[in-house]
Short mmCIF file of C-alpha atoms and ligand atoms in Angstrom, two decimals:
data_model
loop_
_atom_site.label_atom_id
_atom_site.label_comp_id
_atom_site.label_asym_id
_atom_site.label_seq_id
_atom_site.Cartn_x
_atom_site.Cartn_y
_atom_site.Cartn_z
CA MET R 12 117.45 123.55 126.46
CA THR R 13 117.16 125.46 123.03
CA PRO R 14 113.60 127.05 122.98
CA ARG R 15 110.65 125.57 120.90
CA LYS R 16 110.16 127.00 117.63
CA GLU R 17 106.88 128.38 116.31
CA LYS R 18 105.24 125.55 114.24
CA ILE R 19 104.34 126.06 110.55
CA LEU R 20 101.48 124.27 109.05
CA ILE R 21 101.99 122.01 105.96
CA PHE R 22 99.15 122.03 103.52
CA ASP R 23 99.55 119.66 101.07
CA THR R 24 97.78 120.15 97.68
CA THR R 25 99.22 117.51 95.57
CA LEU R 26 96.03 115.60 95.25
CA ARG R 27 93.99 118.80 94.10
CA ASP R 28 96.34 121.62 92.68
CA GLY R 29 99.03 118.89 91.52
CA GLU R 30 96.39 116.52 90.30
CA GLN R 31 94.97 118.81 87.88
CA SER R 32 97.86 119.51 85.95
CA PRO R 33 98.27 117.57 82.78
CA GLY R 34 99.54 113.95 82.80
CA PHE R 35 98.99 113.75 86.87
CA THR R 36 95.80 112.20 86.73
CA MET R 37 95.24 109.42 89.47
CA ASN R 38 92.27 107.12 90.02
CA PRO R 39 90.79 107.21 93.30
CA GLU R 40 92.54 104.05 94.63
CA GLU R 41 95.89 105.72 93.69
CA LYS R 42 94.71 108.91 95.46
CA VAL R 43 93.84 107.11 98.57
CA ARG R 44 97.31 105.44 98.58
CA PHE R 45 99.15 108.74 98.17
CA ALA R 46 97.18 110.20 100.88
CA ARG R 47 97.88 107.50 103.19
CA GLN R 48 101.54 108.27 102.61
CA LEU R 49 101.29 111.93 103.26
CA GLU R 50 99.78 111.07 106.31
CA LYS R 51 102.82 108.95 107.15
CA LEU R 52 104.64 111.98 106.20
CA HIS R 53 102.66 113.68 109.10
CA VAL R 54 101.44 116.55 106.75
CA ASP R 55 98.80 118.74 108.85
CA ILE R 56 96.28 119.49 106.21
CA ILE R 57 95.65 117.32 102.97
CA GLU R 58 93.69 118.89 100.27
CA ALA R 59 92.02 115.60 99.04
CA GLY R 60 90.36 117.32 95.96
CA PHE R 61 87.50 119.41 94.33
CA PRO R 62 84.19 117.30 94.83
CA VAL R 63 82.19 119.15 92.78
CA ALA R 64 84.69 118.98 89.67
CA SER R 65 83.56 115.37 88.84
CA GLU R 66 82.03 112.09 90.14
CA GLY R 67 85.61 110.68 90.33
CA ASP R 68 86.71 113.62 92.59
CA PHE R 69 83.99 113.28 94.66
CA ILE R 70 84.45 109.77 95.24
CA SER R 71 88.19 110.12 96.05
CA VAL R 72 87.61 112.90 98.31
CA ARG R 73 85.39 110.70 100.18
CA GLN R 74 87.25 107.76 100.48
CA ILE R 75 90.40 109.64 101.45
CA ALA R 76 88.16 111.41 104.23
CA ARG R 77 87.18 107.86 105.36
CA ALA R 78 90.78 106.27 105.17
CA LEU R 79 92.57 109.16 107.20
CA THR R 80 93.14 109.04 110.72
CA HIS R 81 94.93 112.11 112.06
CA ALA R 82 95.59 114.71 109.02
CA GLN R 83 92.92 117.43 108.34
CA VAL R 84 91.14 116.41 105.22
CA ALA R 85 90.23 119.59 103.08
CA ALA R 86 87.74 119.71 100.23
CA LEU R 87 87.81 122.75 97.80
CA ALA R 88 84.61 124.55 96.82
CA ARG R 89 83.78 127.77 94.88
CA THR R 90 81.39 130.08 96.82
CA ASP R 91 78.16 128.47 95.29
CA ARG R 92 76.14 126.80 97.72
CA GLY R 93 75.97 123.68 95.65
CA ASP R 94 79.82 123.51 95.72
CA ILE R 95 80.10 123.76 99.36
CA ASP R 96 77.21 121.38 100.11
CA ARG R 97 78.98 118.70 97.80
CA ALA R 98 82.34 119.42 99.63
CA TRP R 99 80.62 118.74 102.91
CA LYS R 100 79.12 115.73 101.72
CA ALA R 101 82.62 114.46 100.33
CA ILE R 102 84.58 115.03 103.91
CA LYS R 103 81.74 114.76 106.57
CA ASP R 104 83.23 111.47 107.74
CA ALA R 105 86.90 112.70 107.99
CA ALA R 106 88.52 112.86 111.53
CA LYS R 107 89.15 116.50 110.85
CA PRO R 108 87.17 118.00 108.02
CA ARG R 109 87.77 121.39 106.78
CA ILE R 110 86.04 123.46 103.89
CA HIS R 111 88.21 125.15 101.57
CA THR R 112 86.17 127.98 99.40
CA PHE R 113 87.74 130.59 97.17
CA ILE R 114 86.76 133.37 94.87
CA SER R 115 88.79 135.80 92.79
CA THR R 116 89.47 139.20 94.30
CA SER R 117 91.47 140.90 91.40
CA ASP R 118 90.12 143.40 89.44
CA ILE R 119 91.10 141.54 86.19
CA HIS R 120 89.45 138.09 87.39
CA ILE R 121 86.51 139.98 88.79
CA LYS R 122 85.86 141.80 85.22
CA HIS R 123 86.85 139.12 82.81
CA LEU R 124 86.15 135.90 84.66
CA LEU R 125 83.47 136.46 87.34
CA HIS R 126 81.71 139.66 85.44
CA MET R 127 80.95 140.83 89.04
CA THR R 128 81.78 143.85 91.09
CA ARG R 129 84.05 144.16 94.09
CA LYS R 130 80.94 144.42 96.21
CA GLN R 131 79.24 141.13 94.79
CA VAL R 132 82.23 139.41 95.33
CA LEU R 133 82.75 140.74 98.79
CA THR R 134 79.05 139.30 99.60
CA ARG R 135 79.40 135.89 97.90
CA ALA R 136 82.88 135.44 99.95
CA CYS R 137 81.15 136.16 103.11
CA GLU R 138 78.00 134.06 102.21
CA ALA R 139 80.15 131.18 101.29
CA VAL R 140 82.31 131.29 104.59
CA ARG R 141 78.88 131.36 106.60
CA HIS R 142 77.52 128.34 104.85
CA ALA R 143 80.73 126.80 105.16
CA TRP R 144 80.63 127.34 108.87
CA GLU R 145 77.09 125.83 109.40
CA TYR R 146 78.78 122.52 108.61
CA THR R 147 82.32 123.08 110.29
CA ARG R 148 84.12 125.51 112.24
CA ASN R 149 87.15 124.54 110.21
CA VAL R 150 86.66 126.96 106.99
CA GLU R 151 89.45 128.08 104.92
CA PHE R 152 89.03 130.93 102.51
CA SER R 153 91.27 131.91 99.70
CA ALA R 154 91.42 135.31 97.73
CA GLN R 155 92.30 133.91 94.32
CA ASP R 156 94.98 136.12 92.67
CA ALA R 157 95.45 137.80 95.90
CA THR R 158 98.90 139.31 94.75
CA ARG R 159 97.42 141.33 91.86
CA THR R 160 94.56 142.29 94.16
CA ASP R 161 93.97 145.90 95.12
CA ARG R 162 95.63 145.96 98.83
CA LYS R 163 92.67 147.90 100.42
CA PHE R 164 89.97 145.64 98.92
CA LEU R 165 92.20 142.78 99.97
CA CYS R 166 91.98 144.00 103.53
CA GLU R 167 88.24 144.32 103.47
CA VAL R 168 87.55 140.80 102.17
CA VAL R 169 90.01 139.29 104.66
CA GLU R 170 88.48 141.10 107.57
CA ALA R 171 85.01 140.33 106.44
CA VAL R 172 85.51 136.39 105.81
CA ILE R 173 87.09 136.24 109.26
CA GLU R 174 84.08 138.18 110.86
CA CYS R 175 81.94 135.35 109.13
CA GLY R 176 84.02 132.52 110.67
CA ALA R 177 86.97 131.66 108.40
CA THR R 178 89.77 130.28 110.49
CA THR R 179 92.43 130.16 107.79
CA VAL R 180 92.80 133.07 105.20
CA ASN R 181 94.96 131.99 102.35
CA ILE R 182 96.66 134.84 100.02
CA PRO R 183 97.57 132.87 96.69
CA ASP R 184 100.07 134.04 94.49
CA THR R 185 97.77 132.30 91.84
CA VAL R 186 99.98 133.32 88.57
CA GLY R 187 103.32 132.99 90.38
CA TYR R 188 103.56 136.95 89.76
CA THR R 189 105.12 138.09 93.01
CA THR R 190 108.64 138.47 94.36
CA PRO R 191 109.90 137.54 97.80
CA ASP R 192 110.21 141.13 99.11
CA GLU R 193 106.78 142.21 97.88
CA TYR R 194 105.04 139.05 98.94
CA GLY R 195 106.45 139.12 102.58
CA GLU R 196 105.56 142.87 102.66
CA LEU R 197 102.06 142.21 101.75
CA ILE R 198 101.81 139.46 104.42
CA ALA R 199 103.23 142.12 106.84
CA PHE R 200 100.62 144.89 105.50
CA LEU R 201 97.70 142.44 106.27
CA VAL R 202 98.99 141.62 109.80
CA SER R 203 99.08 145.40 110.52
CA GLU R 204 95.93 146.70 108.80
CA VAL R 205 93.47 143.53 109.23
CA LYS R 206 91.86 144.36 112.74
CA ASN R 207 90.69 140.85 113.49
CA ILE R 208 94.02 139.10 111.65
CA GLY R 209 94.59 137.53 115.14
CA ASN R 210 91.54 135.29 114.83
CA ALA R 211 92.68 133.34 111.72
CA VAL R 212 95.60 131.57 110.50
CA ILE R 213 97.34 133.30 107.46
CA ALA R 214 98.14 130.84 104.64
CA VAL R 215 100.40 131.15 101.57
CA HIS R 216 100.02 129.28 98.35
CA CYS R 217 102.67 130.02 95.54
CA HIS R 218 102.79 128.96 92.03
CA ASP R 219 106.17 128.61 90.32
CA ASP R 220 105.85 130.57 87.01
CA LEU R 221 108.79 132.94 87.82
CA GLY R 222 110.45 130.10 89.80
CA MET R 223 110.26 131.95 92.95
CA ALA R 224 107.30 129.84 94.60
CA VAL R 225 109.40 128.63 97.55
CA ALA R 226 111.21 131.95 98.23
CA ASN R 227 108.14 133.45 98.02
CA SER R 228 106.52 131.24 100.67
CA LEU R 229 109.49 131.46 103.11
CA SER R 230 109.18 135.27 102.82
CA ALA R 231 105.74 135.16 103.63
CA LEU R 232 106.39 132.82 106.67
CA LYS R 233 108.96 135.40 108.13
CA ASN R 234 106.24 138.02 107.86
CA GLY R 235 103.56 136.27 109.74
CA ALA R 236 102.09 133.52 107.70
CA ARG R 237 101.69 130.02 109.48
CA GLN R 238 100.36 127.88 106.98
CA VAL R 239 102.20 126.89 103.79
CA GLU R 240 100.42 125.17 100.63
CA CYS R 241 102.66 123.19 98.78
CA THR R 242 102.86 119.98 96.52
CA ILE R 243 105.04 116.86 96.50
CA ASN R 244 107.94 117.53 93.62
CA GLY R 245 106.34 120.85 93.09
CA ILE R 246 103.86 119.55 90.66
CA GLY R 247 100.62 121.92 89.83
CA GLU R 248 99.19 124.07 87.26
CA ARG R 249 101.37 125.33 84.52
CA ALA R 250 104.93 125.42 86.00
CA GLY R 251 103.62 124.05 89.36
CA ASN R 252 103.23 124.86 93.12
CA ALA R 253 105.93 125.30 95.76
CA SER R 254 107.62 122.39 96.35
CA LEU R 255 106.74 120.63 99.80
CA GLU R 256 110.11 118.98 100.14
CA GLU R 257 112.18 122.28 99.39
CA ILE R 258 109.87 124.12 101.91
CA VAL R 259 110.46 121.54 104.65
CA MET R 260 114.24 120.75 104.30
CA ALA R 261 114.73 124.65 104.06
CA LEU R 262 113.01 125.15 107.32
CA GLU R 263 115.02 122.32 108.78
CA THR R 264 118.47 123.05 107.69
CA ARG R 265 118.21 126.89 107.89
CA LYS R 266 116.42 126.78 111.54
CA ASP R 267 118.85 129.04 112.46
CA VAL R 268 117.92 132.22 110.29
CA LEU R 269 114.12 130.94 109.70
CA GLY R 270 113.25 130.24 113.30
CA PHE R 271 110.45 127.78 112.66
CA GLU R 272 109.78 124.16 112.75
CA THR R 273 107.27 121.66 111.06
CA GLY R 274 105.81 118.26 112.18
CA ILE R 275 106.99 116.65 109.15
CA ARG R 276 109.01 113.30 109.09
CA THR R 277 111.50 114.33 107.00
CA ARG R 278 112.81 110.50 106.29
CA GLN R 279 109.30 110.02 104.42
CA LEU R 280 110.12 112.65 102.04
CA TYR R 281 112.02 110.83 99.44
CA PRO R 282 109.57 107.50 99.70
CA THR R 283 106.50 110.13 99.18
CA SER R 284 108.42 111.58 96.00
CA LYS R 285 109.16 108.16 94.90
CA LEU R 286 105.42 107.22 95.42
CA LEU R 287 104.08 110.09 93.39
CA THR R 288 106.57 109.29 90.40
CA ASP R 289 105.50 105.61 90.47
CA ILE R 290 101.91 106.53 90.26
CA THR R 291 102.06 109.13 87.85
CA GLY R 292 104.96 107.66 85.54
CA ILE R 293 106.37 111.44 85.38
CA PRO R 294 109.96 111.38 86.83
CA VAL R 295 111.55 114.41 88.48
CA GLN R 296 114.32 116.15 86.54
CA PRO R 297 117.64 114.84 88.15
CA ASN R 298 118.91 117.90 89.42
CA LYS R 299 115.68 118.48 91.35
CA ALA R 300 116.59 119.75 94.90
CA ILE R 301 116.01 117.33 97.81
CA VAL R 302 114.60 114.34 95.88
CA GLY R 303 116.35 114.71 92.38
CA ALA R 304 118.68 111.50 91.31
CA ASN R 305 121.74 114.17 91.64
CA ALA R 306 120.46 116.00 94.54
CA PHE R 307 123.36 114.40 96.73
CA ALA R 308 125.67 113.17 93.94
CA HIS R 309 129.16 114.56 93.93
CA GLU R 310 130.84 114.16 90.68
CA SER R 311 133.66 116.62 90.83
CA GLY R 312 137.03 115.05 92.29
CA ILE R 313 137.58 118.14 94.47
CA HIS R 314 134.17 117.74 96.13
CA GLN R 315 134.72 114.09 96.51
CA ALA R 316 138.01 114.44 98.12
CA GLY R 317 136.45 117.28 100.60
CA LEU R 318 133.64 114.74 101.41
CA ALA R 319 135.99 111.80 102.20
CA ARG R 320 137.68 114.09 104.87
CA ASP R 321 134.61 115.68 106.12
CA ARG R 322 130.98 115.33 104.96
CA MET R 323 130.21 118.93 105.92
CA THR R 324 132.80 120.35 103.17
CA TYR R 325 129.93 120.12 100.63
CA GLU R 326 127.12 118.40 102.09
CA ILE R 327 124.48 120.56 103.91
CA MET R 328 122.19 117.75 104.66
CA LYS R 329 122.42 114.16 104.71
CA PRO R 330 120.74 111.90 102.29
CA GLU R 331 119.38 109.58 105.03
CA SER R 332 117.63 112.78 106.61
CA VAL R 333 115.08 112.97 103.61
CA GLY R 334 114.84 108.97 103.28
CA ILE R 335 117.62 108.28 100.58
CA ALA R 336 119.47 105.41 101.79
CA ASP R 337 122.46 103.92 99.93
CA SER R 338 120.97 101.31 97.46
CA HIS R 339 122.30 98.19 98.81
CA ILE R 340 122.14 94.73 97.44
CA VAL R 341 119.06 93.46 98.63
CA LEU R 342 119.04 89.65 98.12
CA GLY R 343 119.99 87.15 95.30
CA LYS R 344 118.00 84.32 94.05
CA HIS R 345 118.68 82.02 97.05
CA SER R 346 116.95 84.36 99.35
CA GLY R 347 113.99 83.38 101.18
CA ARG R 348 110.35 84.74 101.64
CA HIS R 349 111.11 85.53 105.26
CA ALA R 350 114.13 87.93 104.25
CA ILE R 351 112.02 89.62 101.53
CA ARG R 352 109.29 90.19 104.08
CA GLU R 353 111.54 91.89 106.65
CA LYS R 354 113.14 93.98 103.93
CA LEU R 355 109.76 95.23 102.76
CA LYS R 356 108.62 96.04 106.28
CA LYS R 357 111.97 98.03 106.68
CA MET R 358 111.14 99.98 103.47
CA GLY R 359 107.52 100.84 104.93
CA PHE R 360 105.37 98.34 102.93
CA ASP R 361 102.91 96.40 105.03
CA LEU R 362 101.87 93.93 102.88
CA SER R 363 99.25 90.81 103.36
CA LYS R 364 100.30 87.14 102.95
CA ASP R 365 99.03 87.05 99.70
CA GLU R 366 100.81 90.04 98.49
CA ILE R 367 104.07 88.88 99.90
CA ASP R 368 103.54 85.71 97.99
CA THR R 369 103.03 87.43 95.01
CA VAL R 370 106.02 89.75 95.19
CA PHE R 371 108.10 86.63 96.01
CA ARG R 372 107.30 84.89 92.90
CA ARG R 373 108.09 87.95 90.97
CA PHE R 374 111.39 88.21 92.82
CA LYS R 375 112.17 84.68 91.78
CA VAL R 376 111.65 85.36 88.21
CA ILE R 377 113.83 88.34 88.21
CA ALA R 378 116.52 86.99 90.44
CA ASP R 379 116.86 84.30 87.76
CA ILE R 380 117.93 86.87 85.16
CA LYS R 381 119.26 89.57 87.32
CA LYS R 382 122.19 88.27 89.95
CA GLU R 383 121.48 91.15 92.32
CA ILE R 384 118.29 92.70 93.47
CA PHE R 385 118.31 96.34 94.93
CA ASP R 386 115.90 98.38 97.12
CA ASP R 387 114.72 99.91 93.92
CA ASP R 388 114.10 96.96 92.12
CA LEU R 389 111.97 95.68 95.04
CA VAL R 390 110.01 98.90 95.12
CA THR R 391 109.39 98.56 91.25
CA ILE R 392 107.95 94.75 91.98
CA VAL R 393 105.79 96.31 94.69
CA THR R 394 104.42 99.15 92.51
CA GLU R 395 103.86 96.77 89.45
CA ASP R 396 102.55 93.74 90.99
CA ILE R 397 100.71 94.71 93.93
CA PHE R 398 99.42 98.47 93.48
CA ARG R 399 98.34 97.95 90.00
CA ALA R 400 94.82 99.59 88.56
CA PRO R 401 92.26 96.68 87.86
CA GLU R 402 92.99 94.96 85.10
CA LYS R 403 90.66 94.76 82.05
CA TYR R 404 93.52 93.99 79.91
CA LYS R 405 96.16 91.46 80.50
CA LEU R 406 99.39 90.52 78.82
CA LEU R 407 99.78 86.59 78.44
CA TYR R 408 102.37 86.45 75.73
CA LEU R 409 104.46 88.80 73.52
CA SER R 410 107.25 87.55 70.91
CA VAL R 411 108.93 90.34 68.77
CA THR R 412 111.13 89.74 65.70
CA CYS R 413 113.22 92.90 64.92
CA GLY R 414 116.79 93.46 63.57
CA ASN R 415 118.48 95.37 60.88
CA VAL R 416 117.42 92.75 58.31
CA ALA R 417 114.07 91.79 59.67
CA ILE R 418 110.52 93.66 59.31
CA PRO R 419 109.71 94.17 63.12
CA THR R 420 106.79 92.00 64.00
CA ALA R 421 105.18 91.57 67.12
CA THR R 422 102.76 88.70 68.20
CA VAL R 423 100.65 89.44 71.25
CA LYS R 424 98.28 87.26 73.18
CA MET R 425 96.29 89.00 75.74
CA GLU R 426 93.38 88.54 78.14
CA ILE R 427 90.56 90.92 77.83
CA ASP R 428 87.69 90.77 80.36
CA GLY R 429 88.99 87.03 81.09
CA LYS R 430 88.90 85.98 77.59
CA PRO R 431 92.16 85.16 75.68
CA VAL R 432 92.53 86.98 72.18
CA GLN R 433 95.66 87.17 69.86
CA ASP R 434 97.04 88.83 66.82
CA ALA R 435 100.43 89.90 64.94
CA ASN R 436 101.36 93.10 63.00
CA PHE R 437 104.21 94.72 61.52
CA GLY R 438 105.43 98.12 62.89
CA VAL R 439 108.33 100.54 62.23
CA GLY R 440 110.04 99.08 65.35
CA PRO R 441 109.43 96.60 67.91
CA VAL R 442 107.67 98.92 70.08
CA ASP R 443 105.42 100.11 67.23
CA ALA R 444 104.83 96.69 66.02
CA THR R 445 103.68 95.78 69.65
CA TYR R 446 101.62 98.90 70.16
CA THR R 447 100.00 98.35 67.09
CA THR R 448 98.86 94.89 67.79
CA ILE R 449 97.60 95.84 71.34
CA ARG R 450 95.59 98.71 69.77
CA LYS R 451 94.24 96.21 67.42
CA LEU R 452 93.39 93.63 69.99
CA THR R 453 91.68 96.31 72.41
CA LYS R 454 90.09 98.21 69.72
CA THR R 455 91.41 101.61 71.35
CA GLY R 456 93.08 104.44 69.40
CA HIS R 457 94.44 106.71 72.13
CA ARG R 458 96.85 108.67 70.90
CA LEU R 459 100.68 108.13 72.31
CA LEU R 460 101.93 111.40 73.93
CA LYS R 461 105.02 110.21 75.43
CA TYR R 462 107.11 107.20 75.47
CA GLN R 463 110.23 107.08 77.96
CA VAL R 464 112.57 104.16 79.14
CA ASN R 465 114.66 104.58 82.39
CA ALA R 466 116.84 101.97 84.15
CA VAL R 467 115.92 100.99 87.60
CA THR R 468 119.41 100.55 88.87
CA GLU R 469 122.75 100.61 87.56
CA GLY R 470 123.97 97.95 85.51
CA ILE R 471 123.61 96.30 82.23
CA ASP R 472 121.16 93.64 83.65
CA ALA R 473 118.84 96.47 85.21
CA LEU R 474 115.14 96.25 85.17
CA GLY R 475 113.92 98.72 82.35
CA VAL R 476 111.11 101.01 83.40
CA VAL R 477 108.64 102.41 80.75
CA SER R 478 106.57 105.44 81.22
CA VAL R 479 103.59 106.23 78.90
CA GLN R 480 101.22 108.92 78.41
CA ILE R 481 98.24 108.68 76.28
CA LYS R 482 95.37 110.84 75.61
CA TYR R 483 91.86 110.09 76.89
CA ASN R 484 89.32 112.80 76.15
CA ASP R 485 90.89 115.78 77.39
CA ARG R 486 93.27 114.19 79.96
CA ILE R 487 96.49 112.67 79.90
CA VAL R 488 96.53 109.24 81.39
CA ALA R 489 100.17 107.72 82.26
CA GLY R 490 101.37 104.10 82.28
CA ARG R 491 104.27 102.13 83.81
CA GLY R 492 105.82 99.02 83.20
CA ALA R 493 108.88 97.21 84.38
CA ASP R 494 110.52 94.28 83.02
CA PRO R 495 114.22 93.08 82.24
CA ASP R 496 113.18 93.08 78.69
CA VAL R 497 112.35 96.71 77.61
CA ILE R 498 110.01 95.54 74.79
CA VAL R 499 107.93 93.59 77.46
CA ALA R 500 108.12 96.66 79.85
CA SER R 501 106.98 98.71 77.00
CA ALA R 502 104.00 96.47 76.24
CA LYS R 503 103.17 96.42 80.12
CA ALA R 504 103.27 100.15 80.21
CA TYR R 505 100.88 100.70 77.49
CA ILE R 506 98.65 97.91 78.94
CA ASN R 507 98.80 99.91 82.30
CA ALA R 508 97.71 103.05 80.73
CA LEU R 509 94.80 101.40 78.97
CA ASN R 510 93.59 99.77 82.25
CA ARG R 511 94.13 103.28 84.09
CA VAL R 512 91.72 104.74 81.46
CA GLU R 513 89.19 101.91 82.15
CA SER R 514 89.12 102.88 85.89
CA LEU R 515 88.92 106.46 84.97
CA LYS R 516 85.75 105.75 82.96
CA THR R 517 84.13 103.85 85.72
CA PHE R 518 84.31 107.25 87.74
CA ALA R 519 82.33 109.43 85.24
CA GLY R 520 85.40 110.56 82.95
CA ALA R 521 86.09 114.28 82.29
CA LYS R 522 86.20 117.09 85.03
CA SER R 523 84.04 120.00 84.56
CA SER R 524 85.86 123.54 84.30
CA THR R 525 85.64 124.91 87.50
CA GLY R 526 88.22 127.89 87.41
CA ALA R 527 90.75 126.74 90.51
O1 LIG A 626 96.03 129.26 93.01
C1 LIG A 626 95.01 129.26 93.57
O2 LIG A 626 94.73 130.59 93.70
C2 LIG A 626 94.49 128.31 93.88
C3 LIG A 626 93.36 128.41 94.76
C4 LIG A 626 92.06 127.65 94.51
C5 LIG A 626 93.65 128.34 96.28
O3 LIG A 626 94.80 127.35 93.63
ZN1 LIG A 627 97.03 126.95 93.01
#
């Protein structure tokens, strides 16, 4: 029997560090849906948000805390008492709550951001941990900018916070500055120099500014860290955080040299990545490791010949092991409701009878236009028709004239707060004419930052998916729409973004600047 490997705790911060980066804004309902998927993935700790940052963050964290049953739910807080009180209020109903408090420890942050002395930082860190400890024994402390912190001072802080009750100490590479050898050596140094280090789990949290976040994290694990903080698709501040799927699959595929295991259900990696893309409308680059469209595609003849003889010639992981199944033809226009329900169940969608009816109606419309319906088409239908932001604005009718001798014109009929309205306008092209008309009808003027069209599957009759981003105050809000007709998909995407702005407004808008 092979001996059990040591377990690495996976701490997902997609909903906190990831969501705070431009374009990845989610509303509370979307966050809860994503958190449930993280639980299905078997993540150990889910950082649900930063409750003091905004009312929306507080509500999302509280809803996540109440919705999950086995993952630990962490809430971030600065060292201020008010932050910690607010964090606790948001997570107190969780099955396993965790308060995560942080303060910067590097001289450059202490001087220019905090305007404090090292001594004051040390005192604040201890007071915060002690205060958090009054609420829960599950307290994490992060020494922000640890990799640029004086080592002696870092040891002092780590030892003191453990003494005050921190059960996890995080050593973040906040600015993505370190290298694998240097970071591994820093962790080894803490293990050897901090007297009480055995009373806490060492966590690592790496940003990807120099493209080394995953390598740095793995090096830290080799040197004594046992919790790794990461995000799905590697989203996060600036160049992002270490990617969860890459760390997990590196640990899994190279168990032989790394010698660890995780509790992650790797077959849920791709569905989780896809859900994030569907919610935010931001796709991963095709060559992204593990979850990119080309991650398992073999183009060259030599590679294909090798694979035909033995998959191991060029494939180090099986696509199925990360949940990428061949996209088979699901069904055609004669398929029944039962077959669709079964297929959706297999794909992990547990829908109610009403929801199945909605999917089935939409399936029939699309199957009339498109001969073959693939798995990805069904996922798109579910995303579009079931998991939608509440709709203040609805598209009822769209007719567009365009061509090389026509002036592009769009006639749009919408329902706004239940009332029908209509208008028609010209534009430089059919999408511009449509968007101008929607803007006039909705009396909105958000700047369009991004417009992108993709096909869900192969083939000329594929569903078109349009992703847009619009600016709302200081936030970037995404929208998505799918339809066999790309102009209709464009209208749906824009209206979806407007509806998502409305749902954000309900949760008291902009975040305050909190320095995380
Ligand atoms: O990058 C960082 O230092 C952080 C902390 C708040 C953990 O995100
Ligand atoms: Zn971070």
